[in-house]
Short mmCIF file of C-alpha atoms in Angstrom, two decimals:
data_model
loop_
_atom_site.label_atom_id
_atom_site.label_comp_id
_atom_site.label_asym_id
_atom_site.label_seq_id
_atom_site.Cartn_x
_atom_site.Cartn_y
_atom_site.Cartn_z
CA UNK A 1 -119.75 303.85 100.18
CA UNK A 2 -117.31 306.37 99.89
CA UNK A 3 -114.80 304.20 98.44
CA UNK A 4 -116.65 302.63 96.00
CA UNK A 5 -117.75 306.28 94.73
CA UNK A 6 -114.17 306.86 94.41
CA UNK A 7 -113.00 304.37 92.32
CA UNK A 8 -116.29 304.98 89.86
CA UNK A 9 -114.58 308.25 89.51
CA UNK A 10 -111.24 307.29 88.93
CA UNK A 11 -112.64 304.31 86.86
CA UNK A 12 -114.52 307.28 84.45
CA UNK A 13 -111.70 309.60 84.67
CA UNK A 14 -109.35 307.25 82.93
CA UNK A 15 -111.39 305.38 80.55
CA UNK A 16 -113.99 307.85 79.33
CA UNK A 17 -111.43 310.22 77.45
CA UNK A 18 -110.31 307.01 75.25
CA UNK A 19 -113.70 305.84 73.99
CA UNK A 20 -113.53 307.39 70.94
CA UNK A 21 -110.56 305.45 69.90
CA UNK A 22 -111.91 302.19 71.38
CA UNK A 23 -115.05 302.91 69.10
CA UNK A 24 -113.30 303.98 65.89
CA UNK A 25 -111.04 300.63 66.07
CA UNK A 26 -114.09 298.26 67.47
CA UNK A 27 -115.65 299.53 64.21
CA UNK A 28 -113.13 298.48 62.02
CA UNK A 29 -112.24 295.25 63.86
CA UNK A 30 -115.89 294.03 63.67
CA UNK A 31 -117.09 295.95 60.32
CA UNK A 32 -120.15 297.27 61.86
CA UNK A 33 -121.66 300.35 63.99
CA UNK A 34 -123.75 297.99 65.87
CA UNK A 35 -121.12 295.33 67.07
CA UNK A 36 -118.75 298.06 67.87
CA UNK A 37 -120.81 299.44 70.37
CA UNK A 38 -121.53 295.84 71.67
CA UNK A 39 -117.93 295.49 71.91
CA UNK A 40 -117.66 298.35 73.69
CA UNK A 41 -120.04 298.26 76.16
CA UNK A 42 -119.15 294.97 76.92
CA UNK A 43 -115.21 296.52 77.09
CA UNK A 44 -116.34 299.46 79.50
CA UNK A 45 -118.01 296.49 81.49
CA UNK A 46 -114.77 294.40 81.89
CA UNK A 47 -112.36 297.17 82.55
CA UNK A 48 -114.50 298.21 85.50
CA UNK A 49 -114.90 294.82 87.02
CA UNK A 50 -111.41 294.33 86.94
CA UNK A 51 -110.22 297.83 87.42
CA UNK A 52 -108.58 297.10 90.61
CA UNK A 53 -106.22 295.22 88.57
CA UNK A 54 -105.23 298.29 86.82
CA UNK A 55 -102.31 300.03 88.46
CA UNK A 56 -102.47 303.81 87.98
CA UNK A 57 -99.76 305.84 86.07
CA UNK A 58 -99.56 302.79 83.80
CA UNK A 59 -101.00 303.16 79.74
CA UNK A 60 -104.59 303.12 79.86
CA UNK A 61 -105.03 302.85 76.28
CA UNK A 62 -103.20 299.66 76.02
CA UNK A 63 -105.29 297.95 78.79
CA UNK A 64 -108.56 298.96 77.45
CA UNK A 65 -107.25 297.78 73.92
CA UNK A 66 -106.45 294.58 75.39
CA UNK A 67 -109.89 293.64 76.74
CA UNK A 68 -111.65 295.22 73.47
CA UNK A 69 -109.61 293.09 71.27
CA UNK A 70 -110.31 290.04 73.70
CA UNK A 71 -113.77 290.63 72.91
CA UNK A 72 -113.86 291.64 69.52
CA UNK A 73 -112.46 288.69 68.86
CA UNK A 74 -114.28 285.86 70.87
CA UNK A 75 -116.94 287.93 69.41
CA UNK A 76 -115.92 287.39 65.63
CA UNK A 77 -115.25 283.24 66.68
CA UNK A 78 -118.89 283.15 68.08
CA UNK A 79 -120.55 284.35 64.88
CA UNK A 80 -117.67 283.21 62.76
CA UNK A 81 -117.95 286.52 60.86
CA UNK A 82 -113.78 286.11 59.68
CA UNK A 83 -113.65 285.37 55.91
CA UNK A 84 -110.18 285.66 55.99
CA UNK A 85 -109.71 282.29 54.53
CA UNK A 86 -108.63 283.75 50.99
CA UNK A 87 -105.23 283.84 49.57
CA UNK A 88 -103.66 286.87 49.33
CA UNK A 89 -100.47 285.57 47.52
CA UNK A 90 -101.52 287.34 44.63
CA UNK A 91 -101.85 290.76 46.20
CA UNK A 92 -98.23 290.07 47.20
CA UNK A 93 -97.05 289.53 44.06
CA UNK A 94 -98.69 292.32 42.50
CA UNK A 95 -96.23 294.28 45.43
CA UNK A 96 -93.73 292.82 43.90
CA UNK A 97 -94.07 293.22 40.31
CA UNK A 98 -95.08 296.95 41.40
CA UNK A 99 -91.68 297.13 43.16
CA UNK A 100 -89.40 296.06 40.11
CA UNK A 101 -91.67 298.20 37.59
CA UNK A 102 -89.93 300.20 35.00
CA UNK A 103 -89.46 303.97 36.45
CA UNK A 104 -90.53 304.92 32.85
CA UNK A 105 -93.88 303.63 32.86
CA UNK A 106 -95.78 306.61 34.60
CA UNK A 107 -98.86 305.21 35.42
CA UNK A 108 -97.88 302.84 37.71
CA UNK A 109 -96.17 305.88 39.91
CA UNK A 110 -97.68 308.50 41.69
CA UNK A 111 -99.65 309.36 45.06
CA UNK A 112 -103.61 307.92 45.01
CA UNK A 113 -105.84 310.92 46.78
CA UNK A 114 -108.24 308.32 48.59
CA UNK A 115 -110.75 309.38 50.86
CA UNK A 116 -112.07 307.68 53.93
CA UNK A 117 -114.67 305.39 52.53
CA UNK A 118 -111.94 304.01 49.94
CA UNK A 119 -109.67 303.26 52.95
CA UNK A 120 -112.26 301.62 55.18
CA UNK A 121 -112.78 298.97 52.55
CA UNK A 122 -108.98 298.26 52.19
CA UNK A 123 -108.65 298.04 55.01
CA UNK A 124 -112.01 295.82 56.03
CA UNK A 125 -110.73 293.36 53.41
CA UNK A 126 -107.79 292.86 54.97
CA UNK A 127 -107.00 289.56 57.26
CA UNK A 128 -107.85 290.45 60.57
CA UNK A 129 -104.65 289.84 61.96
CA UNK A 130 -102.86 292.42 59.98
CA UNK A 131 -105.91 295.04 60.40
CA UNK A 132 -105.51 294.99 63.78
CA UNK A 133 -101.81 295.29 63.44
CA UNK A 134 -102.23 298.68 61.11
CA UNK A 135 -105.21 299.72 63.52
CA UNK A 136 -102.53 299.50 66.53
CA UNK A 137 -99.77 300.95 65.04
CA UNK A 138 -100.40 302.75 62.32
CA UNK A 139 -104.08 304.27 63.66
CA UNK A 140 -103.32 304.22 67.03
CA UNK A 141 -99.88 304.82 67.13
CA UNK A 142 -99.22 302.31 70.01
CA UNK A 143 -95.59 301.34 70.22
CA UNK A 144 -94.88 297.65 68.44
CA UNK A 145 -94.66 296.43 72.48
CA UNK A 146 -98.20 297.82 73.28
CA UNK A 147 -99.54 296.58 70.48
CA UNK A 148 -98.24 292.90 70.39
CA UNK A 149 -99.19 292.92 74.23
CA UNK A 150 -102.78 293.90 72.84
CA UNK A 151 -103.29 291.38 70.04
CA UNK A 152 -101.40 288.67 72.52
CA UNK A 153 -98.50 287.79 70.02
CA UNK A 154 -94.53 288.49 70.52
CA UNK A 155 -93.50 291.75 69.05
CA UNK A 156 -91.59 289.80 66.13
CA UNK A 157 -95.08 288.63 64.86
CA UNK A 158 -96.60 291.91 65.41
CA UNK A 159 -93.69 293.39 63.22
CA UNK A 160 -94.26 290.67 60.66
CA UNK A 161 -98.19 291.39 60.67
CA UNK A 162 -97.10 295.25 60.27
CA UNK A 163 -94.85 294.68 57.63
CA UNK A 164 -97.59 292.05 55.65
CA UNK A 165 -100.31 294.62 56.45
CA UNK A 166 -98.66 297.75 54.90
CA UNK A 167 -97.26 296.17 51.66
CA UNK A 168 -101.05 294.71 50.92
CA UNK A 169 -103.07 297.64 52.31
CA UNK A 170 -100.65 299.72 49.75
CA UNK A 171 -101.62 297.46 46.53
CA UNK A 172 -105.05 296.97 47.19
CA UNK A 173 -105.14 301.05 47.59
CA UNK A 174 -102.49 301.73 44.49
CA UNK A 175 -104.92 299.06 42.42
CA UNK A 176 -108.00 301.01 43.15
CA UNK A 177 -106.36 304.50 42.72
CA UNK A 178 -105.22 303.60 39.17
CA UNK A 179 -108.42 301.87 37.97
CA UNK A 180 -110.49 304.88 39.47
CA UNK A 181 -108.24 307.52 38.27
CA UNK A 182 -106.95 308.79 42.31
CA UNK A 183 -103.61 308.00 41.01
CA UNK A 184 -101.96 311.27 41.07
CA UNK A 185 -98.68 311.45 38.95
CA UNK A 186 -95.92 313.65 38.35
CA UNK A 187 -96.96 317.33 39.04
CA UNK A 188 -100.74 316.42 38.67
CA UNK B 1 -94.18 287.96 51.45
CA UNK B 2 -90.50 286.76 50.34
CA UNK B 3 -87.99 289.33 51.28
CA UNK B 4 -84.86 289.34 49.57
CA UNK B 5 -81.63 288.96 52.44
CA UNK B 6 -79.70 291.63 50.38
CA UNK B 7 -82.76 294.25 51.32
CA UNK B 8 -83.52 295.64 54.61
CA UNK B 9 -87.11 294.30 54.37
CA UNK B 10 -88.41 294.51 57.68
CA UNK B 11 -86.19 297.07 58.94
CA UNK B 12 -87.99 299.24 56.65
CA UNK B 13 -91.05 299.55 58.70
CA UNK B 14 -88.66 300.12 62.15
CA UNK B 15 -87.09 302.90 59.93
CA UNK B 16 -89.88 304.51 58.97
CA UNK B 17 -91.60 304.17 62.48
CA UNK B 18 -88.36 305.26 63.96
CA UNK B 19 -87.45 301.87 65.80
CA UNK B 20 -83.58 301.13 64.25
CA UNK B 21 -80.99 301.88 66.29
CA UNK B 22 -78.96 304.96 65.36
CA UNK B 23 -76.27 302.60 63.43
CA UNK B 24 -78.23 300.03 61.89
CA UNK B 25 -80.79 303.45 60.69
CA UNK B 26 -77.74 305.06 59.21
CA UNK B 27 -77.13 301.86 56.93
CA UNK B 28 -80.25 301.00 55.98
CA UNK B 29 -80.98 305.13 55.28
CA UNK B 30 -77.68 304.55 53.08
CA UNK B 31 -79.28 301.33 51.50
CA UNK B 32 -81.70 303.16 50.25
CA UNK B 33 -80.33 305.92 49.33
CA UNK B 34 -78.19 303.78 46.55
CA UNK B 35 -81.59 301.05 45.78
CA UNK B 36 -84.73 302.34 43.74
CA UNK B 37 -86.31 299.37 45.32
CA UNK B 38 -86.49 299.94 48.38
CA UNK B 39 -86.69 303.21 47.80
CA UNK B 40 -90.22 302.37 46.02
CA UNK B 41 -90.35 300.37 49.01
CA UNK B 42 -90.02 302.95 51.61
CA UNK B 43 -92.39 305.28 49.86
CA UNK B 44 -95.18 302.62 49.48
CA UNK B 45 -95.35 301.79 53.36
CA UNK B 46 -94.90 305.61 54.26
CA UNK B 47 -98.09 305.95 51.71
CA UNK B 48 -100.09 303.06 53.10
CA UNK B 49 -99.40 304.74 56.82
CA UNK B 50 -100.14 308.22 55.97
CA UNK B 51 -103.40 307.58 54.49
CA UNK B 52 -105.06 305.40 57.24
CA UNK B 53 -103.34 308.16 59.84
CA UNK B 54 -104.53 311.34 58.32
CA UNK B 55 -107.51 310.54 56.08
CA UNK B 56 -109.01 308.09 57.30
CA UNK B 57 -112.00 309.71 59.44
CA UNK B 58 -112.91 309.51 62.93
CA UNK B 59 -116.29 307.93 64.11
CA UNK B 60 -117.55 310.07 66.44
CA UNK B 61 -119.02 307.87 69.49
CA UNK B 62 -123.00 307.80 69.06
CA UNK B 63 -124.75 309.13 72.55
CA UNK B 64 -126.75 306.31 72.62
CA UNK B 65 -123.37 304.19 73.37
CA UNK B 66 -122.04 306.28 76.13
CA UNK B 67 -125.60 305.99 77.60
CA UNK B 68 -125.57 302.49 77.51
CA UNK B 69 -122.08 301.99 79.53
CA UNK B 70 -123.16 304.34 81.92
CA UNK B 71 -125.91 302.26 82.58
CA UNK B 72 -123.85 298.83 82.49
CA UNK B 73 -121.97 300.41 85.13
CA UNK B 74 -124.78 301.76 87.17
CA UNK B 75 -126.05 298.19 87.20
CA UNK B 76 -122.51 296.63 88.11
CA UNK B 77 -122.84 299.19 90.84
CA UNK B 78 -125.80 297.98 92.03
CA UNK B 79 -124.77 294.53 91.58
CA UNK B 80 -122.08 294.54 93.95
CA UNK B 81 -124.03 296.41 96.11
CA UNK B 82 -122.29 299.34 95.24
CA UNK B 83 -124.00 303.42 95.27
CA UNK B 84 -125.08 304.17 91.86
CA UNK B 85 -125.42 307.55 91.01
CA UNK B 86 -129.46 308.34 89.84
CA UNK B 87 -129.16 307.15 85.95
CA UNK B 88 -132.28 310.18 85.52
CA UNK B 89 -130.01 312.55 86.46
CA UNK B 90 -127.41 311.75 84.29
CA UNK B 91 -129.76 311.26 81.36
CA UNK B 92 -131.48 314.94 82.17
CA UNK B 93 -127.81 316.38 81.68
CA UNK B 94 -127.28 314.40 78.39
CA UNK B 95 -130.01 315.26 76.88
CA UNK B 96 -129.89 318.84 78.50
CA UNK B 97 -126.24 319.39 76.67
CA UNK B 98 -127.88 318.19 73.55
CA UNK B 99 -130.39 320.51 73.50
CA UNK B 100 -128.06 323.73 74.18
CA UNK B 101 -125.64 322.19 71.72
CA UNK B 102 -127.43 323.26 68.73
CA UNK B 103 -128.35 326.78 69.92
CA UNK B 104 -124.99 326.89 71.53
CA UNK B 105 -123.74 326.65 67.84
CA UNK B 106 -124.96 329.95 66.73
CA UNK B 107 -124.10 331.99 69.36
CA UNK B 108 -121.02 330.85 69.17
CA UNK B 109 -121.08 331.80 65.57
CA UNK B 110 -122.10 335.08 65.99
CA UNK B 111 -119.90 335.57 68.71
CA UNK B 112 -116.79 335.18 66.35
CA UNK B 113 -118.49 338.01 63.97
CA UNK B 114 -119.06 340.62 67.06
CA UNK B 115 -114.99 339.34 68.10
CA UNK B 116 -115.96 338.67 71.25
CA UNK B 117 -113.31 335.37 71.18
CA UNK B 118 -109.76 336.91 71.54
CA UNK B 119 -109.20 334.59 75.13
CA UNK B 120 -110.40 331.18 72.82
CA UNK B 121 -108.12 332.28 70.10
CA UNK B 122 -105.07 333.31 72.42
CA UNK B 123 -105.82 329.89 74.31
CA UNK B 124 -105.46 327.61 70.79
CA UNK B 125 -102.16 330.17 69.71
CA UNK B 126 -100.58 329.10 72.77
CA UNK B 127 -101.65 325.68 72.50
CA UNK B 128 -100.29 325.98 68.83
CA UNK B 129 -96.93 327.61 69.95
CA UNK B 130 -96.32 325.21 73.06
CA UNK B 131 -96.51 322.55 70.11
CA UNK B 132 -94.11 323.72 68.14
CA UNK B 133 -91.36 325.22 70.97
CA UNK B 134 -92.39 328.77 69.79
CA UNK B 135 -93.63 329.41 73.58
CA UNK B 136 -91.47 327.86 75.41
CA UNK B 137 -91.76 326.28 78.81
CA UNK B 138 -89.91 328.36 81.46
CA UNK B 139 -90.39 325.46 84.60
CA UNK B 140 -89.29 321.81 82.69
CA UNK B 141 -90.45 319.47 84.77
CA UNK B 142 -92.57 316.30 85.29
CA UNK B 143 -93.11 316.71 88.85
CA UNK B 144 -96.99 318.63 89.56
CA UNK B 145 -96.09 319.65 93.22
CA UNK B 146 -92.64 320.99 91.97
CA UNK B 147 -94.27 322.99 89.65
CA UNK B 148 -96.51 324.38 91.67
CA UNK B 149 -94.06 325.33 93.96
CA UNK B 150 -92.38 327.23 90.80
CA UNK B 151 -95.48 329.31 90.57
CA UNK B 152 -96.00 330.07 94.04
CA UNK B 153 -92.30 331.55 93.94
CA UNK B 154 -93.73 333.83 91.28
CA UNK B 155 -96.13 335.17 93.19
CA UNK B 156 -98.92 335.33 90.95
CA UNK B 157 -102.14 337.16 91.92
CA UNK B 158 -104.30 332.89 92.46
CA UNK B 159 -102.77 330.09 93.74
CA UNK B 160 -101.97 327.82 90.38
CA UNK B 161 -102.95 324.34 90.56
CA UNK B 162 -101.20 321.96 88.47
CA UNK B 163 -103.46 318.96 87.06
CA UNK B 164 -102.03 315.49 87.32
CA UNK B 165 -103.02 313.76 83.99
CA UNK B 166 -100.82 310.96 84.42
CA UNK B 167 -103.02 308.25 84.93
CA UNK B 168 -105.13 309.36 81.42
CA UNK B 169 -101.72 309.19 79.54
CA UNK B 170 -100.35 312.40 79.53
CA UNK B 171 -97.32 313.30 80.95
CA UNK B 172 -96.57 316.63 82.36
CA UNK B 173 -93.92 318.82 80.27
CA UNK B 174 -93.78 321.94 82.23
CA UNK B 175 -94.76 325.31 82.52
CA UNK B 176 -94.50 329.20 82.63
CA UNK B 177 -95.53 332.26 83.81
CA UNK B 178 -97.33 333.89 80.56
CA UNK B 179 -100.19 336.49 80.31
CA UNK B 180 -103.67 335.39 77.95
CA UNK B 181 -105.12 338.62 76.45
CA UNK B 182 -102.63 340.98 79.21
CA UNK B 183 -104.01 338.82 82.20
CA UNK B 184 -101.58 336.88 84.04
CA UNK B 185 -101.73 333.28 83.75
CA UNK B 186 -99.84 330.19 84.94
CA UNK B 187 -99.59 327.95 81.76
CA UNK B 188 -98.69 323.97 82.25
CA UNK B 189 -98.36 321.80 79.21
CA UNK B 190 -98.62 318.15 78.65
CA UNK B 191 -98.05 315.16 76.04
CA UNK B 192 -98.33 311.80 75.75
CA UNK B 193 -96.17 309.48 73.86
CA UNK B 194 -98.10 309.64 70.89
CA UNK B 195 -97.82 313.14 70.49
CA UNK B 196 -100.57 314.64 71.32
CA UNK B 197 -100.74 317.87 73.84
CA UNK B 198 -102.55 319.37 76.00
CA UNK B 199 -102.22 323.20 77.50
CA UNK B 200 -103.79 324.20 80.54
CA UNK B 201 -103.86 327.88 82.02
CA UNK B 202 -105.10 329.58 84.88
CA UNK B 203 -105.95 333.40 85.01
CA UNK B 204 -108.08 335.59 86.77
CA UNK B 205 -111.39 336.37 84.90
CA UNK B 206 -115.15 335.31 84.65
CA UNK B 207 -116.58 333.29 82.28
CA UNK B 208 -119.22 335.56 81.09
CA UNK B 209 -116.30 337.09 79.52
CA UNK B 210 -116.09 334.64 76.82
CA UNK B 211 -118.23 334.50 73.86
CA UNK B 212 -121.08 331.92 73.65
CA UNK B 213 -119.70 328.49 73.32
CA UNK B 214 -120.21 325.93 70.94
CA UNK B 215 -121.42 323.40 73.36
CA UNK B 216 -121.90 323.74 76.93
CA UNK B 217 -121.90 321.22 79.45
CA UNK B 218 -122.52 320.94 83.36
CA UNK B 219 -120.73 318.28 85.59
CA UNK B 220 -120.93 318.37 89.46
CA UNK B 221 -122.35 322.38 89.44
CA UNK B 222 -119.38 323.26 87.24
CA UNK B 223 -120.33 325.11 83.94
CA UNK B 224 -117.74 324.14 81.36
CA UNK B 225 -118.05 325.64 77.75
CA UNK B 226 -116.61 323.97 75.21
CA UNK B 227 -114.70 326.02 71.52
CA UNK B 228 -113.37 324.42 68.42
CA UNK B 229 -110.63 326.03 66.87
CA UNK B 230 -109.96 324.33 63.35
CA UNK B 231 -109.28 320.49 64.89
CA UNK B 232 -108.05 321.77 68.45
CA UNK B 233 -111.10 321.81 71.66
CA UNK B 234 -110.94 324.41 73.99
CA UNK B 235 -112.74 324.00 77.41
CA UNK B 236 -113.07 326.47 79.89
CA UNK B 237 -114.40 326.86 83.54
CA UNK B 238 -115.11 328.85 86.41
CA UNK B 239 -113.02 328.46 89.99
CA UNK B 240 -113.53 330.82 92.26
CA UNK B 241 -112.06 334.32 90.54
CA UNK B 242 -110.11 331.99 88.38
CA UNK B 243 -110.74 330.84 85.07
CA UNK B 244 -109.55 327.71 84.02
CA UNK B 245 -109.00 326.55 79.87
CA UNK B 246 -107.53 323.25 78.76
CA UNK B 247 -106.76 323.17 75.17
CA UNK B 248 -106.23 320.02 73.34
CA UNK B 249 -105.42 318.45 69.79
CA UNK B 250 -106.43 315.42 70.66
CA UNK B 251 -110.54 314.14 70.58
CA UNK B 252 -112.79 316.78 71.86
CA UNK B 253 -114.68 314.01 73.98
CA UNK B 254 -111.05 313.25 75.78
CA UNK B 255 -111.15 317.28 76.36
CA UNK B 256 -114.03 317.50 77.55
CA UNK B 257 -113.20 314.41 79.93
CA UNK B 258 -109.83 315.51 80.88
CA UNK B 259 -111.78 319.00 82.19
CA UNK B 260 -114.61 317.09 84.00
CA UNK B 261 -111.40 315.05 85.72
CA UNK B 262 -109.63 317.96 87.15
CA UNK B 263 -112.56 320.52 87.79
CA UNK B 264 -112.85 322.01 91.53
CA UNK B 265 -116.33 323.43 92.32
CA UNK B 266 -115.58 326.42 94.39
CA UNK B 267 -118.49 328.40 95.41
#
């Protein structure tokens, strides 16, 4: 009995302190307050079943990611909720054309003053693969090893998804900053 | 995305996230330094990173959610035959916090007009100078019993008792012999490897000494009350004569969980 009240303890001691994170990137992985905390729950539920798998001293965060993207995901294939079947080759183009844009022409330059809300959709719209990538990483801060272990992927692809997922996440925010005005240029 | 061969491309990103080995960093750094492109380049990922880092803002986890896996794991308990702690009970503190929460607020408030809160504001400056190598740590080390050995060769007034954190992630930094408000206090500091600290010290005082906290919470018959200073949480309990703060600049809820990890009820 004694045991068993033991490793509740240490089961609690090392996964309550990260739920917040879990819940901020189940929320952004599923697009919804409701599935998060599905996703979670279910999470919490798996990591203690299998906790004796777990070998203390070892990162926490990355296991619990690892199961909460597991079931995010079979999740998201169950109620085919991934739209991400549209093509984003113009986005990347529009990075391009942004990239060789003439330094004179000042209102394609400056720093876009987005808030959280403006973000959340960027980032929502982007394919999952590279939102989860940014979420890791970026969000996170999970080293490129950690994260590729989470999303199951060699680190090369998890760099590539990085790399895709900043460049679009930019342009979609840049676009939206200069057609709302949050494009902030030269001393301004 | 084509990337052009002439341009570091990818390398990019493991510049900016620090990832390049010190040679290959010092010629793409020079790359750039000499190409408005990837200059542009540079400056659009470092954008895109900064703004889902800092602004993006935090969902805070809704009660009814941490109710619910304490209950999924009550009833894994129970069906492998495992004790489950009484669900009521839990529930009774829950919604016990809650309710103090709110009152707890304006105390606390009034509290920092009387300035009653010089140990929760000399508790976040030390967190704050830890962070920045302004107070620095007198015992380096990542070893707990080591450092507790350090303070018992400095003969303070209470036996010091280091917290292992390592299995949550944080790694211990160090320590020093400091004083908190003229008291002496043994100080230990912590980080993990994505920055984040934590500071821990022990002194000798009571807790009615502090002013009303924002929040107060009770685990296992220990009182713990919980300050925000701007984005850092400072928790702080009773042991015996001692009194015990962890301050943190991480989540408030990983605080507050760190604290309920490491707490000693001493009657």
């Amino acid at each position: 009995m004694r045991d068993n009240e033991d490793r509740r303890a240490r089961f609690e001691a090392t996964t309550l302190p990260l739920m917040t994170a879990l819940y901020n990137v189940a929320t952004r992985l599923t697009g919804s307050a409701e599935d998060a905390a599905d996703v979670v729950q279910d999470t919490y539920l798996r990591a203690y079943r299998t906790f004796d798998n777990f070998r203390p001293g070892t990162n926490a965060r990355a296991w619990l990611f690892t199961i909460l993207y597991s079931v995010a995901i079979n999740r998201q294939q169950r109620t085919r909720r991934d739209a991400n079947n549209v093509s984003f080759d113009d986005v990347e183009e529009r990075f391009q054309q942004y990239l060789e844009a003439d330094e004179s022409d000042e209102s394609e330059f400056g720093r876009f003053e987005l808030n959280s809300p403006e973000i959340d959709t960027a980032l929502r719209d982007l394919p999952e693969a590279f939102r989860t990538a940014i979420l890791l990483v970026d969000v996170q801060e999970l080293s490129y090893e950690d994260a590729a272990a989470v999303a199951g992927c060699p680190v090369g692809t998890l760099r590539s998804r990085l790399f895709r997922g900043r460049r679009l996440l930019f342009t979609a925010l840049h676009d939206y900053a200069r057609r709302t005005g949050y494009l902030k240029t030269g001393d301004g | 995305m084509s990337v052009d061969a002439s341009h570091p491309g990818e390398d990019l990103d493991r510049l900016l996230d620090g990832r390049l080995e010190p040679d290959r960093a010092l010629a793409v750094q020079a790359h750039v330094a000499d190409c408005p492109r990837c200059r542009r380049e540079l400056d659009a990922i470092r954008q895109a990173r900064t703004v889902v880092r800092e602004r993006l803002r935090e969902q805070p986890v809704p009660p009814s959610l941490r109710a619910g896996v304490m209950d999924a794991l009550d009833r894994a308990d129970r069906e492998g035959a495992r004790h489950a702690a009484p669900r009521r009970r839990r529930l009774q503190r829950l919604s016990m916090g809650l309710g103090l929460a709110a009152a707890a607020v304006l105390l606390f408030l009034l509290g920092r007009v009387l300035g009653r809160d010089d140990f929760v504001r000399a508790a976040a400056r030390d967190l704050a100078d830890v962070r920045t190598a302004a107070l620095p740590l007198e015992f380096v080390t990542a070893d707990v019993a080591e450092l507790e050995r350090a303070f018992a060769r400095a003969q303070l007034p209470f036996a010091a008792r280091v917290f292992d954190f390592g299995m949550m992630g944080y790694a211990l930094a160090g320590g020093r012999v400091h004083r908190i408000e003229g008291r002496t206090s043994a100080l230990f500091a912590y980080r993990t490897d994505d920055g984040r600290t934590v500071v821990c010290q022990m002194y000798e005082g009571v807790i009615t000494e502090l002013p009303p906290p924002a929040e107060q919470h009770e685990r296992n018959g220990i009182r713990f009350h919980v300050y925000r200073e701007g984005s850092l949480t400072l928790v702080f309990w009773q042991e015996g004569r001692t009194l015990c703060v962890l301050s943190s600049d991480g989540p408030a809820d990983e605080a507050i969980e760190l604290a309920y990890a490491k707490a000693v009820r001493v009657d």
